[in-house]
Short mmCIF file of C-alpha atoms in Angstrom, two decimals:
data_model
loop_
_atom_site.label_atom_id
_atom_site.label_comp_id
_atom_site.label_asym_id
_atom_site.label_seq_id
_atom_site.Cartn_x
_atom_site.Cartn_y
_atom_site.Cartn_z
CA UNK A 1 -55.37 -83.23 8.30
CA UNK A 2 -53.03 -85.01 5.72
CA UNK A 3 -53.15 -83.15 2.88
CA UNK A 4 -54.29 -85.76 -0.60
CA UNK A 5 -51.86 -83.41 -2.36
CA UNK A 6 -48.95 -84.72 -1.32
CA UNK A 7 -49.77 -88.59 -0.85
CA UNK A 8 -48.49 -89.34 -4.05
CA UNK A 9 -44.66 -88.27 -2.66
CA UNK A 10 -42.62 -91.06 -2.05
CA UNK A 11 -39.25 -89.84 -0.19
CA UNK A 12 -36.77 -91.37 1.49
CA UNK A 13 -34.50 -89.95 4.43
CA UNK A 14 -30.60 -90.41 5.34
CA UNK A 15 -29.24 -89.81 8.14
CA UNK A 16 -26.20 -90.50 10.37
CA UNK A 17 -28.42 -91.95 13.30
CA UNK A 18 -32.40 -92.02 13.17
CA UNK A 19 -33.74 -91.91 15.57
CA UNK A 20 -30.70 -90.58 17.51
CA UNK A 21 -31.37 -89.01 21.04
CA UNK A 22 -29.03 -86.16 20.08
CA UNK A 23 -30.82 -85.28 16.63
CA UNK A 24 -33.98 -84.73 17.64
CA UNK A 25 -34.67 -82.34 14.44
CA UNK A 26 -34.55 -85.33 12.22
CA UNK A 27 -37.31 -87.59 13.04
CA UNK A 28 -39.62 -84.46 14.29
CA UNK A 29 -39.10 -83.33 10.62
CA UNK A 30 -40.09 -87.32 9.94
CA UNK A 31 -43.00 -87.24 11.93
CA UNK A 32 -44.06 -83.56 10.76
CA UNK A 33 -43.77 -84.47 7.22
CA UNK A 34 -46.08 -87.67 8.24
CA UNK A 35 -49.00 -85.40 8.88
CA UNK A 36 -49.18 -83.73 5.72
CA UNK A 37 -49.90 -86.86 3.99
CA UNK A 38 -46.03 -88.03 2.64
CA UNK A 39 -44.75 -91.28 3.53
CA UNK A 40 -41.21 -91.41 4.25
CA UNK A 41 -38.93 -94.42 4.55
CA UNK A 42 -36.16 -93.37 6.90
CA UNK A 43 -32.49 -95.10 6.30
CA UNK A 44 -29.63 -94.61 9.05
CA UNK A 45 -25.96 -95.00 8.14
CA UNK A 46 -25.59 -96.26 12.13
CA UNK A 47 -27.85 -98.08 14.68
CA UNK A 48 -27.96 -94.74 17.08
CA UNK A 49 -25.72 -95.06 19.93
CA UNK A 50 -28.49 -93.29 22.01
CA UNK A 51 -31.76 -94.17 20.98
CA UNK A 52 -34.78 -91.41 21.52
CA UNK A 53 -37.55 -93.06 23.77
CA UNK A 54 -40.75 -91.22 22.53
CA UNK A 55 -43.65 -93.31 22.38
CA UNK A 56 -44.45 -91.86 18.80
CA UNK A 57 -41.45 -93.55 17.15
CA UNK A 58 -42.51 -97.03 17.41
CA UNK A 59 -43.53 -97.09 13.89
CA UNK A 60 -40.27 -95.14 12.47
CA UNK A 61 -37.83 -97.93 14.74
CA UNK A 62 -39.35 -100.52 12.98
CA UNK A 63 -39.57 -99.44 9.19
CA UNK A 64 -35.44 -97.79 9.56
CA UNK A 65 -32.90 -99.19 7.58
CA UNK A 66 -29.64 -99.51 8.67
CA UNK A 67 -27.28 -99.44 6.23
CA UNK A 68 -24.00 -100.04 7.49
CA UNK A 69 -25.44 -103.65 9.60
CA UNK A 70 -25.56 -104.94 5.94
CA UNK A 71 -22.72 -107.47 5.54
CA UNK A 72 -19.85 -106.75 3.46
CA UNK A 73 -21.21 -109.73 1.04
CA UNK A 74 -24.31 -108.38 1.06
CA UNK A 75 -22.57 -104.87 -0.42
CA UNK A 76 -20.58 -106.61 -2.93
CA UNK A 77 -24.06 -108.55 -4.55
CA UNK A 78 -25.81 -104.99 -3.84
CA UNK A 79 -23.21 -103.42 -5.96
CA UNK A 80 -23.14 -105.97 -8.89
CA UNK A 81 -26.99 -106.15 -8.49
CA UNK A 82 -26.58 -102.18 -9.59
CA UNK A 83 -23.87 -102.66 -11.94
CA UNK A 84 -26.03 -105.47 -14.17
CA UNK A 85 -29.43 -103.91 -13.78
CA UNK A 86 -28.94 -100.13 -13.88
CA UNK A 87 -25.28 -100.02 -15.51
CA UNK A 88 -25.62 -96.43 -16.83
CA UNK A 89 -26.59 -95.34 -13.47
CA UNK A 90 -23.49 -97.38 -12.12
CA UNK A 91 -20.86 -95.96 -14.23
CA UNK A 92 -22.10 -92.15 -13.89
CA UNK A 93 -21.57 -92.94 -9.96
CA UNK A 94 -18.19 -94.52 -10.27
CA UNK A 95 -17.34 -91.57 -12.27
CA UNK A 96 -17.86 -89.19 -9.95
CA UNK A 97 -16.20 -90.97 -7.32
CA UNK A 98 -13.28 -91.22 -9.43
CA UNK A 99 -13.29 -87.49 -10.20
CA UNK A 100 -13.78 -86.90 -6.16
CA UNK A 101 -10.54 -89.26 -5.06
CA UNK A 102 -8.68 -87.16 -7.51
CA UNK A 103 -9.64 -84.35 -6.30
CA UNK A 104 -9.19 -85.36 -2.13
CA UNK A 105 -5.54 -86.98 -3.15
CA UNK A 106 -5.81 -91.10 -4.91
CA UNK A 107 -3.63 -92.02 -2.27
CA UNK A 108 -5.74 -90.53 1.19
CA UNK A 109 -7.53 -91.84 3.74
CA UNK A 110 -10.29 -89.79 2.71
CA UNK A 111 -10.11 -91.38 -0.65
CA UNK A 112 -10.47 -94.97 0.59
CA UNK A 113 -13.96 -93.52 2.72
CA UNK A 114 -14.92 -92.52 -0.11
CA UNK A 115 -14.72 -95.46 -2.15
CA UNK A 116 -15.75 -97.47 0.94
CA UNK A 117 -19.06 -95.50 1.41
CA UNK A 118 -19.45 -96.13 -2.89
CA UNK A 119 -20.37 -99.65 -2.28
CA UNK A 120 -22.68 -98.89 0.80
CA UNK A 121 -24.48 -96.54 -1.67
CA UNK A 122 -25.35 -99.37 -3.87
CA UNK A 123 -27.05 -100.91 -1.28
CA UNK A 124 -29.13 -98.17 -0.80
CA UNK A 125 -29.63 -97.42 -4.39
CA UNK A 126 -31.12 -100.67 -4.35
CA UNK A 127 -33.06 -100.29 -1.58
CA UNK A 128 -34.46 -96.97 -3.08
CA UNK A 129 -35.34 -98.86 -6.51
CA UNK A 130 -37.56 -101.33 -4.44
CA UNK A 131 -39.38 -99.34 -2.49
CA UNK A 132 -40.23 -96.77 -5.73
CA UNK A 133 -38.87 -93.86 -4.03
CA UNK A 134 -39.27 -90.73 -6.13
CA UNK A 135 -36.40 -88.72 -4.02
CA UNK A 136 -33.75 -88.83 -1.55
CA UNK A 137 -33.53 -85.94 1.24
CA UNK A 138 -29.96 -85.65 3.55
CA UNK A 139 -29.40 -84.70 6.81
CA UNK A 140 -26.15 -83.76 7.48
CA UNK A 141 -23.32 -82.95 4.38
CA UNK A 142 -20.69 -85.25 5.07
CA UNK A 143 -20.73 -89.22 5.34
CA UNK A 144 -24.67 -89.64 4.75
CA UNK A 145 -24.15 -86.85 1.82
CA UNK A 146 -20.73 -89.05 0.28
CA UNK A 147 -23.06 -91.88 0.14
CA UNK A 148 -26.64 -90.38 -1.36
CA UNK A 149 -24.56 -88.64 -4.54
CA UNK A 150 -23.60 -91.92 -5.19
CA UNK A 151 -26.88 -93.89 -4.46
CA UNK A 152 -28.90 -91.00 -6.67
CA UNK A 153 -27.50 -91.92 -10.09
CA UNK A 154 -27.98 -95.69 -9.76
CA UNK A 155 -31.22 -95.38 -8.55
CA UNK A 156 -31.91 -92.76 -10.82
CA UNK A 157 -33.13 -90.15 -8.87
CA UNK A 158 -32.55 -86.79 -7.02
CA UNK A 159 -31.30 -86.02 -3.74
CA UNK A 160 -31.13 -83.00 -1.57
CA UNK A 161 -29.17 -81.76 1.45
CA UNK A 162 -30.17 -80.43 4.74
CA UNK A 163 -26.16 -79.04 6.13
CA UNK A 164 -26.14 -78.22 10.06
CA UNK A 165 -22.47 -77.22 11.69
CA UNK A 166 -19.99 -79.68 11.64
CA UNK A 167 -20.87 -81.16 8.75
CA UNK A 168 -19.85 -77.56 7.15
CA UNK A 169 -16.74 -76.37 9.40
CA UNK A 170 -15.04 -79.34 10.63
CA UNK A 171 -15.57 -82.20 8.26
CA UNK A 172 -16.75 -80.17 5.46
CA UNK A 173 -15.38 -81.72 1.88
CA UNK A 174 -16.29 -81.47 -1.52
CA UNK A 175 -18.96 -79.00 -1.01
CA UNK A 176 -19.13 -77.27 -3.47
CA UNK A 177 -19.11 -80.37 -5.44
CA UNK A 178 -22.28 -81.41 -3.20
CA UNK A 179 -24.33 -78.24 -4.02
CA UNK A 180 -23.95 -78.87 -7.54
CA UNK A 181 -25.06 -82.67 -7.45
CA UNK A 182 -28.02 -81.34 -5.32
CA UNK A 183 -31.18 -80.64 -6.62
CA UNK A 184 -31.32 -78.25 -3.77
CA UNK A 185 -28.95 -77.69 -0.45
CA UNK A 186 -30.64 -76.87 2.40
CA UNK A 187 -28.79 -75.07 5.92
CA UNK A 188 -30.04 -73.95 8.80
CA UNK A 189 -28.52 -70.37 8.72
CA UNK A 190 -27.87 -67.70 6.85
CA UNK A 191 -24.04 -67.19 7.99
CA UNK A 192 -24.06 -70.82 6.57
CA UNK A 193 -25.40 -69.83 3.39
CA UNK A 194 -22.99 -67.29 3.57
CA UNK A 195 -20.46 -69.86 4.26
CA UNK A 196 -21.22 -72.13 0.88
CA UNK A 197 -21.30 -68.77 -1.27
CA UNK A 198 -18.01 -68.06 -0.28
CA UNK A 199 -16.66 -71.44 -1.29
CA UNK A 200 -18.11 -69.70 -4.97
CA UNK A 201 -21.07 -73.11 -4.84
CA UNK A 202 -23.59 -72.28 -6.11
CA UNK A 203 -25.96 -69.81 -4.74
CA UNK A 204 -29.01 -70.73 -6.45
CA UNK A 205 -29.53 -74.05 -5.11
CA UNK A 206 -28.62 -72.91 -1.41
CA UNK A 207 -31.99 -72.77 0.60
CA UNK A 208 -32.66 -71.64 4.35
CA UNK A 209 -34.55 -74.31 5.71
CA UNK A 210 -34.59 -73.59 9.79
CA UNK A 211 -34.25 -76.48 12.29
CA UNK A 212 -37.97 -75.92 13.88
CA UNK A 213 -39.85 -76.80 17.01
CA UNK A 214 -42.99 -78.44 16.81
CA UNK A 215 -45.68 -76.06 16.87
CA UNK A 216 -47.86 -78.14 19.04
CA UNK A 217 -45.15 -78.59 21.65
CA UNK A 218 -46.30 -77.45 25.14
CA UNK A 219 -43.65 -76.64 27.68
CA UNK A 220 -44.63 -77.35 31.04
CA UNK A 221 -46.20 -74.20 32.55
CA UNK A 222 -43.49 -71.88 34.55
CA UNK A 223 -44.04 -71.54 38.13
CA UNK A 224 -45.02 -68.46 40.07
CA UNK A 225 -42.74 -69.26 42.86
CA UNK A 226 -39.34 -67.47 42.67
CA UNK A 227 -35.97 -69.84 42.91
CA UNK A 228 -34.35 -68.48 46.75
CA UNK A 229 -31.11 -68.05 44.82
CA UNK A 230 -31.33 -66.87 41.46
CA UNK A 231 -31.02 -69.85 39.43
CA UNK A 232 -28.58 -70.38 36.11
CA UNK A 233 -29.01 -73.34 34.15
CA UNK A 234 -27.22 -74.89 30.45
CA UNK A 235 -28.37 -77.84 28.88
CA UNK A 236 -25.32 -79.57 26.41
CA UNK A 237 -22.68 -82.36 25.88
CA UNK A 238 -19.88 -81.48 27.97
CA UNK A 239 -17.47 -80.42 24.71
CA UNK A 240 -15.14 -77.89 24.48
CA UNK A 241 -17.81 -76.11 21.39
CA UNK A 242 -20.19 -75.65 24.20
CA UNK A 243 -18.09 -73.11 25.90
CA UNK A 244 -19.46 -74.04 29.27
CA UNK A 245 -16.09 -73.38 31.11
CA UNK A 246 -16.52 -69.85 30.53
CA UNK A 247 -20.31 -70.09 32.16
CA UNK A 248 -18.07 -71.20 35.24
CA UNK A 249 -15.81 -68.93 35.24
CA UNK A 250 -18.30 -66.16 34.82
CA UNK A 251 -20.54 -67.77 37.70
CA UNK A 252 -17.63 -67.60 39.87
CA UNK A 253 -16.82 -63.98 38.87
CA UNK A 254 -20.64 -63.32 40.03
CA UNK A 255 -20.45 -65.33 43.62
CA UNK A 256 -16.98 -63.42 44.07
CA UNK A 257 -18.68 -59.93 43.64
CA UNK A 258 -21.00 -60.90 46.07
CA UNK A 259 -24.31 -62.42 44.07
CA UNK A 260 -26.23 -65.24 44.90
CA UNK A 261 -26.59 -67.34 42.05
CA UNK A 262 -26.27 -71.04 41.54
CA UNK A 263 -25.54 -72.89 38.12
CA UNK A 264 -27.20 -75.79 37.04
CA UNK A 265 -24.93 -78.16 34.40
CA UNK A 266 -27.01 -80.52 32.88
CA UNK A 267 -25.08 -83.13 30.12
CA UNK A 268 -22.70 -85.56 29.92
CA UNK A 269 -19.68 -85.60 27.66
CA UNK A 270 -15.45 -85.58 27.33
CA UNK A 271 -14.89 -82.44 29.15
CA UNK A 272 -17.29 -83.55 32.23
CA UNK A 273 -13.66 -84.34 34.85
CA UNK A 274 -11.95 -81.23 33.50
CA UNK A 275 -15.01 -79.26 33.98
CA UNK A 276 -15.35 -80.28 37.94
CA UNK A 277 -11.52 -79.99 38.60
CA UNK A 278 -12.19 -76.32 37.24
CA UNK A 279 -14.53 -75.94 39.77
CA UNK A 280 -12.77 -77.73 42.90
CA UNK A 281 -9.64 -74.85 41.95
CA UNK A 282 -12.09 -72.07 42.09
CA UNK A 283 -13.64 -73.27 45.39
CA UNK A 284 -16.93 -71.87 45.39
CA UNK A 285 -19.08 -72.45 48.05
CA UNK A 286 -20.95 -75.81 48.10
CA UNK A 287 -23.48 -76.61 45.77
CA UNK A 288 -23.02 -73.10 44.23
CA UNK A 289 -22.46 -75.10 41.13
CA UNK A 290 -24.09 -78.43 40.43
CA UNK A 291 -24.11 -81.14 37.82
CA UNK A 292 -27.05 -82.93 37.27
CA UNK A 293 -26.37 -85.22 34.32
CA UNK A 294 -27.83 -86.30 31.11
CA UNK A 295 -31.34 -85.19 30.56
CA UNK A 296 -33.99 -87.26 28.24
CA UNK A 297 -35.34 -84.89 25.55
CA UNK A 298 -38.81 -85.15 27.57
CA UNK A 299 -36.86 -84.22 31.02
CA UNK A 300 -34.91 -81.04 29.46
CA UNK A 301 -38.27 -78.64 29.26
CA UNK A 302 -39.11 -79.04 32.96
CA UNK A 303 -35.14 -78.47 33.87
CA UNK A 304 -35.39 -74.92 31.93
CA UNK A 305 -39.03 -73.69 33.19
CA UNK A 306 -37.15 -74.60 36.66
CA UNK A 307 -34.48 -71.47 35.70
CA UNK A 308 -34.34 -68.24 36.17
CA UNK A 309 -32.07 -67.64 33.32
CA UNK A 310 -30.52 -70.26 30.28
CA UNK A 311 -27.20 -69.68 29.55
CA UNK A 312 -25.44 -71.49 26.14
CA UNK A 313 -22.30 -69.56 25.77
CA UNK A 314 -20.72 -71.83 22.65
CA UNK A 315 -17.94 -70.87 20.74
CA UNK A 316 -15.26 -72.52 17.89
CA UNK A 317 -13.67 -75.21 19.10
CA UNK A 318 -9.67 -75.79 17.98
CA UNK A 319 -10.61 -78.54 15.12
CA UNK A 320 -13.06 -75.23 13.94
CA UNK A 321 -16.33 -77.02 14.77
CA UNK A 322 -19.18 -75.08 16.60
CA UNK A 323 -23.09 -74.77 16.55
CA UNK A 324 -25.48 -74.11 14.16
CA UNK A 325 -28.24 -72.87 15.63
CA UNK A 326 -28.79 -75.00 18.70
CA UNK A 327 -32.67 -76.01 19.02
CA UNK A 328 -32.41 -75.65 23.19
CA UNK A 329 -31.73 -72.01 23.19
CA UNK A 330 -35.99 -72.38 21.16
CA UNK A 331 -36.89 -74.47 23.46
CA UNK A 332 -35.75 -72.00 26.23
CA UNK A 333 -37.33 -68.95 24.85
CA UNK A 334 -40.79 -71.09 24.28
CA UNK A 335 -40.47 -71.75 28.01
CA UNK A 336 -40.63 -68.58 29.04
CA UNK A 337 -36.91 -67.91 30.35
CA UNK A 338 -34.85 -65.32 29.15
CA UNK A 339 -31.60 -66.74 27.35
CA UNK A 340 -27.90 -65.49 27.00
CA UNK A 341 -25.59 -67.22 24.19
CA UNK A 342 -22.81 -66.15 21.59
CA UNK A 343 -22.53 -64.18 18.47
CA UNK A 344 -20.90 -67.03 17.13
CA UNK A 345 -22.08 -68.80 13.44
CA UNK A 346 -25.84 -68.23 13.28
CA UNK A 347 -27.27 -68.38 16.56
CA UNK A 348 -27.76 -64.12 16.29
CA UNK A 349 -30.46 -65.07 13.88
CA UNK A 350 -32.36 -66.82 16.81
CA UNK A 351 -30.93 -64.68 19.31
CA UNK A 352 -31.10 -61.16 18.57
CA UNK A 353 -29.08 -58.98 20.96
CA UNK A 354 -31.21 -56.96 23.41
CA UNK A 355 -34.77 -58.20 21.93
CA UNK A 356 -35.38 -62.00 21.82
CA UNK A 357 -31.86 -62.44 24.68
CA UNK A 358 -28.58 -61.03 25.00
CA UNK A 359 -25.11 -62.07 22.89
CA UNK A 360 -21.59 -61.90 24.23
CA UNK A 361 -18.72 -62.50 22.90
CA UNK A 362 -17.43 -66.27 22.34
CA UNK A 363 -14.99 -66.91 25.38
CA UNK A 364 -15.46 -63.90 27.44
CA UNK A 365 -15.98 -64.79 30.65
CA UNK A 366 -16.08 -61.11 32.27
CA UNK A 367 -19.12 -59.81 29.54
CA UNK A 368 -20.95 -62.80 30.16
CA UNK A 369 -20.57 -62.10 33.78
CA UNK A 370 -21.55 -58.59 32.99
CA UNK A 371 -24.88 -59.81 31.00
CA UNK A 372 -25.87 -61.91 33.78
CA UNK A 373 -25.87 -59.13 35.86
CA UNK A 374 -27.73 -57.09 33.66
CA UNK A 375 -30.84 -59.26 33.54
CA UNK A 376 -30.50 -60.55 36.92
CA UNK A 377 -30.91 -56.71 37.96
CA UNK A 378 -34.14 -55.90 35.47
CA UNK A 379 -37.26 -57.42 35.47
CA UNK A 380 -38.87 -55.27 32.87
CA UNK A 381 -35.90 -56.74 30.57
CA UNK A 382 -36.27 -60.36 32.05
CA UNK A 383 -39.81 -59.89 30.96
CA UNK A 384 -38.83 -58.28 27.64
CA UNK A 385 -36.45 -61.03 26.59
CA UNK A 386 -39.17 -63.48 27.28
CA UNK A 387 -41.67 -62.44 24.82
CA UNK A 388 -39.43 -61.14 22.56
CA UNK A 389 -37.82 -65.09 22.56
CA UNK A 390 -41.05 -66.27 21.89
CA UNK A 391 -42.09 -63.57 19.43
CA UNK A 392 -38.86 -64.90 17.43
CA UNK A 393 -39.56 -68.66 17.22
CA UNK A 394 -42.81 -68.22 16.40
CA UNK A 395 -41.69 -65.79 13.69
CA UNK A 396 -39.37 -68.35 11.84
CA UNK A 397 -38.11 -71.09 13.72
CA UNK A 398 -41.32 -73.64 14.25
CA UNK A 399 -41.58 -76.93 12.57
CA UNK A 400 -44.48 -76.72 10.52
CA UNK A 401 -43.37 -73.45 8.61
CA UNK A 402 -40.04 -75.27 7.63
CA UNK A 403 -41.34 -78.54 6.58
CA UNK A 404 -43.72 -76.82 4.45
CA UNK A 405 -40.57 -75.41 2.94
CA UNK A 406 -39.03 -78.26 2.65
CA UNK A 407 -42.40 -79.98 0.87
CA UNK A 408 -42.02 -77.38 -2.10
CA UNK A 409 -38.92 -78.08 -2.79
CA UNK A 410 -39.40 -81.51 -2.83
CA UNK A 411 -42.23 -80.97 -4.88
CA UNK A 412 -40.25 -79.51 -7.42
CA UNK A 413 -37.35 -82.11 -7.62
CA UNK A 414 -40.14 -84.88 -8.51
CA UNK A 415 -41.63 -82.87 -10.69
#
């Protein structure tokens, strides 16, 4: 039931794409916060490349704004519209921004996306003015993030940041900048807190707000029936972060040592033709190793119930982007399959080495290999890992513990 509470919230969401096929988190969290009564009108700096299909976000497609199909005319009015109307607002904005190219080099490309992203944040400013919003929440810490710290002052009110991964390691600037304009900064991890407080930002606006699933989500029920050939299976964009060229090596190392196992690729992405010439120079047997393509979020639950093992083995990539917490390696554990990944960035939080799945090292080829084994040759551990996995989301990674989270701070910010 909604709660009356918080009806009287009226907060607004940015995000790079909603709703995006690959950011599922976002427009769950939409949804979630939905059912406790708040209204929130979503805005997308892009149209999403690949749209999410659920029936449920008919409503959310239509009310989305997208700010960056507003013509450059439209902008320039938006931004004088701002500059008239709210013009202490206005000037507090273009000071920062001025204070931000100095500090990213005046002459920079990252200077002119900065200033470029000023005047799309007077659009939304005004969009935020006419729609009475009382606060702006951010997904993601770099582009939507430029353009909310410059949207909040015009419009006058707070905004807040939820940071993921790449947002932080590859493309993270002026963060500690960010935190301090935040009324609070969200992550998904504590090595990411950790992270932020070693950039010295400040530590007492830093939350831990988890990346849930949704509590009510049923995976479809595991079968009884055991694969012939023990079964491996990753679910992922084909991208070097993903590390899925060790999961082939270390398949290969198995088959050469004499186990039957098969591996199951499912994703698209970059890396997909250097991936299968990989495999045509190890020559495995014949369908030892198969690629199965891109899965729709509502396909990727019966792929994984279908395994006898997940296997996510991501690691830093060489422009120092990697995962967060990837919300598969949940959905694997609520499944019921036992799950190997990395102790790489925060995914040890989910994963916890020898109780809710096993951790190797980024890379490694040979231990992952050796962990493989080790499961494949224990069912009281298979069986282990499986409850323990679902002992652990249930414990700190669902949806509805999170939002709530994320509804007292927001609380707070109006207030």
């Amino acid at each position: 039931m909604p709660d009356k509470a918080h009806a009287s919230l009226k907060i607004a969401y940015l995000a790079p794409e909603i709703p995006a096929l690959s950011a599922t988190f976002v427009y769950n969290e939409i949804l979630e916060l939905g059912k406790h009564g708040i209204k929130v009108k979503p805005f997308s700096v892009h149209r999403p490349s690949h749209i999410a299909s659920e029936s449920s976000l008919a409503e959310l497609k239509k009310d989305v704004f997208h700010l960056y199909e507003t013509s450059k005319g439209q902008v320039l009015v938006d931004s004088l519209t701002m500059l008239v109307t709210h013009p202490i607002g206005y000037f507090k904005s273009i000071g920062r921004l001025l204070s931000d190219i100095w500090r990213q080099g005046v002459i920079s490309r990252s200077a002119l996306g900065l200033a470029y992203r000023f005047f799309y944040a007077a659009t939304l400013a005004k969009q935020l003015k006419q729609a009475n919003i009382q606060h702006l929440h951010v997904h993601f810490a770099h582009i939507p993030t430029d353009i909310a710290m410059y949207a909040s002052p015009m419009a006058d009110i707070s905004f807040s940041v939820q940071a993921h991964a790449n947002d932080l390691f590859e493309r993270g600037w002026l963060l500690k900048q960010k935190v301090s304009r935040a009324v609070f900064f969200a992550t998904i991890s504590e090595f990411n807190q950790r992270f932020l407080e070693n950039l010295q930002a400040d530590s007492n606006k830093i939350k831990i707000v988890r990346c849930g699933v949704d509590q009510n989500w049923q995976p479809p029920a595991k079968t009884t029936n055991k694969n012939e050939i023990f079964t491996i299976g990753t679910v992922g964009r084909l991208v070097e972060k993903k590390g899925i060229d060790t999961l082939i090596d270390a398949t290969a190392m198995l088959i050469k040592q004499g186990r039957e196992v098969s591996l199951k690729i499912a994703g698209s992405g970059p890396l997909e033709n250097s991936l299968k010439l990989q495999l045509d120079n190890l020559a495995l047997p014949e369908k030892s190793v198969e690629f199965v393509g891109a899965l729709s979020h509502d396909q990727v639950a019966s792929f994984i119930t279908g395994l006898d093992l997940f296997v996510l083995p991501c690691r830093e990539d060489l422009q120092g982007d990697m995962d967060g917490i990837p919300v598969v390696l949940m959905e694997a554990m609520l499944c019921g399959v036992p799950v190997i990944s990395t102790e790489l960035s925060g995914i040890p939080e989910l994963v916890i080495n020898n109780i809710s799945g096993l951790t190797v090292t980024p890379g490694n080829a040979a231990e992952l290999s050796m962990a493989i084994t080790k499961i494949m040759d224990s069912i009281e551990l298979q069986q282990n890992l499986v409850s323990g996995g679902k002992q652990r989301v249930n414990d700190e990674f669902l949806l509805d513990t999170n939002v709530s989270k994320l509804i007292s701070f927001f609380k707070v910010a109006v207030n």
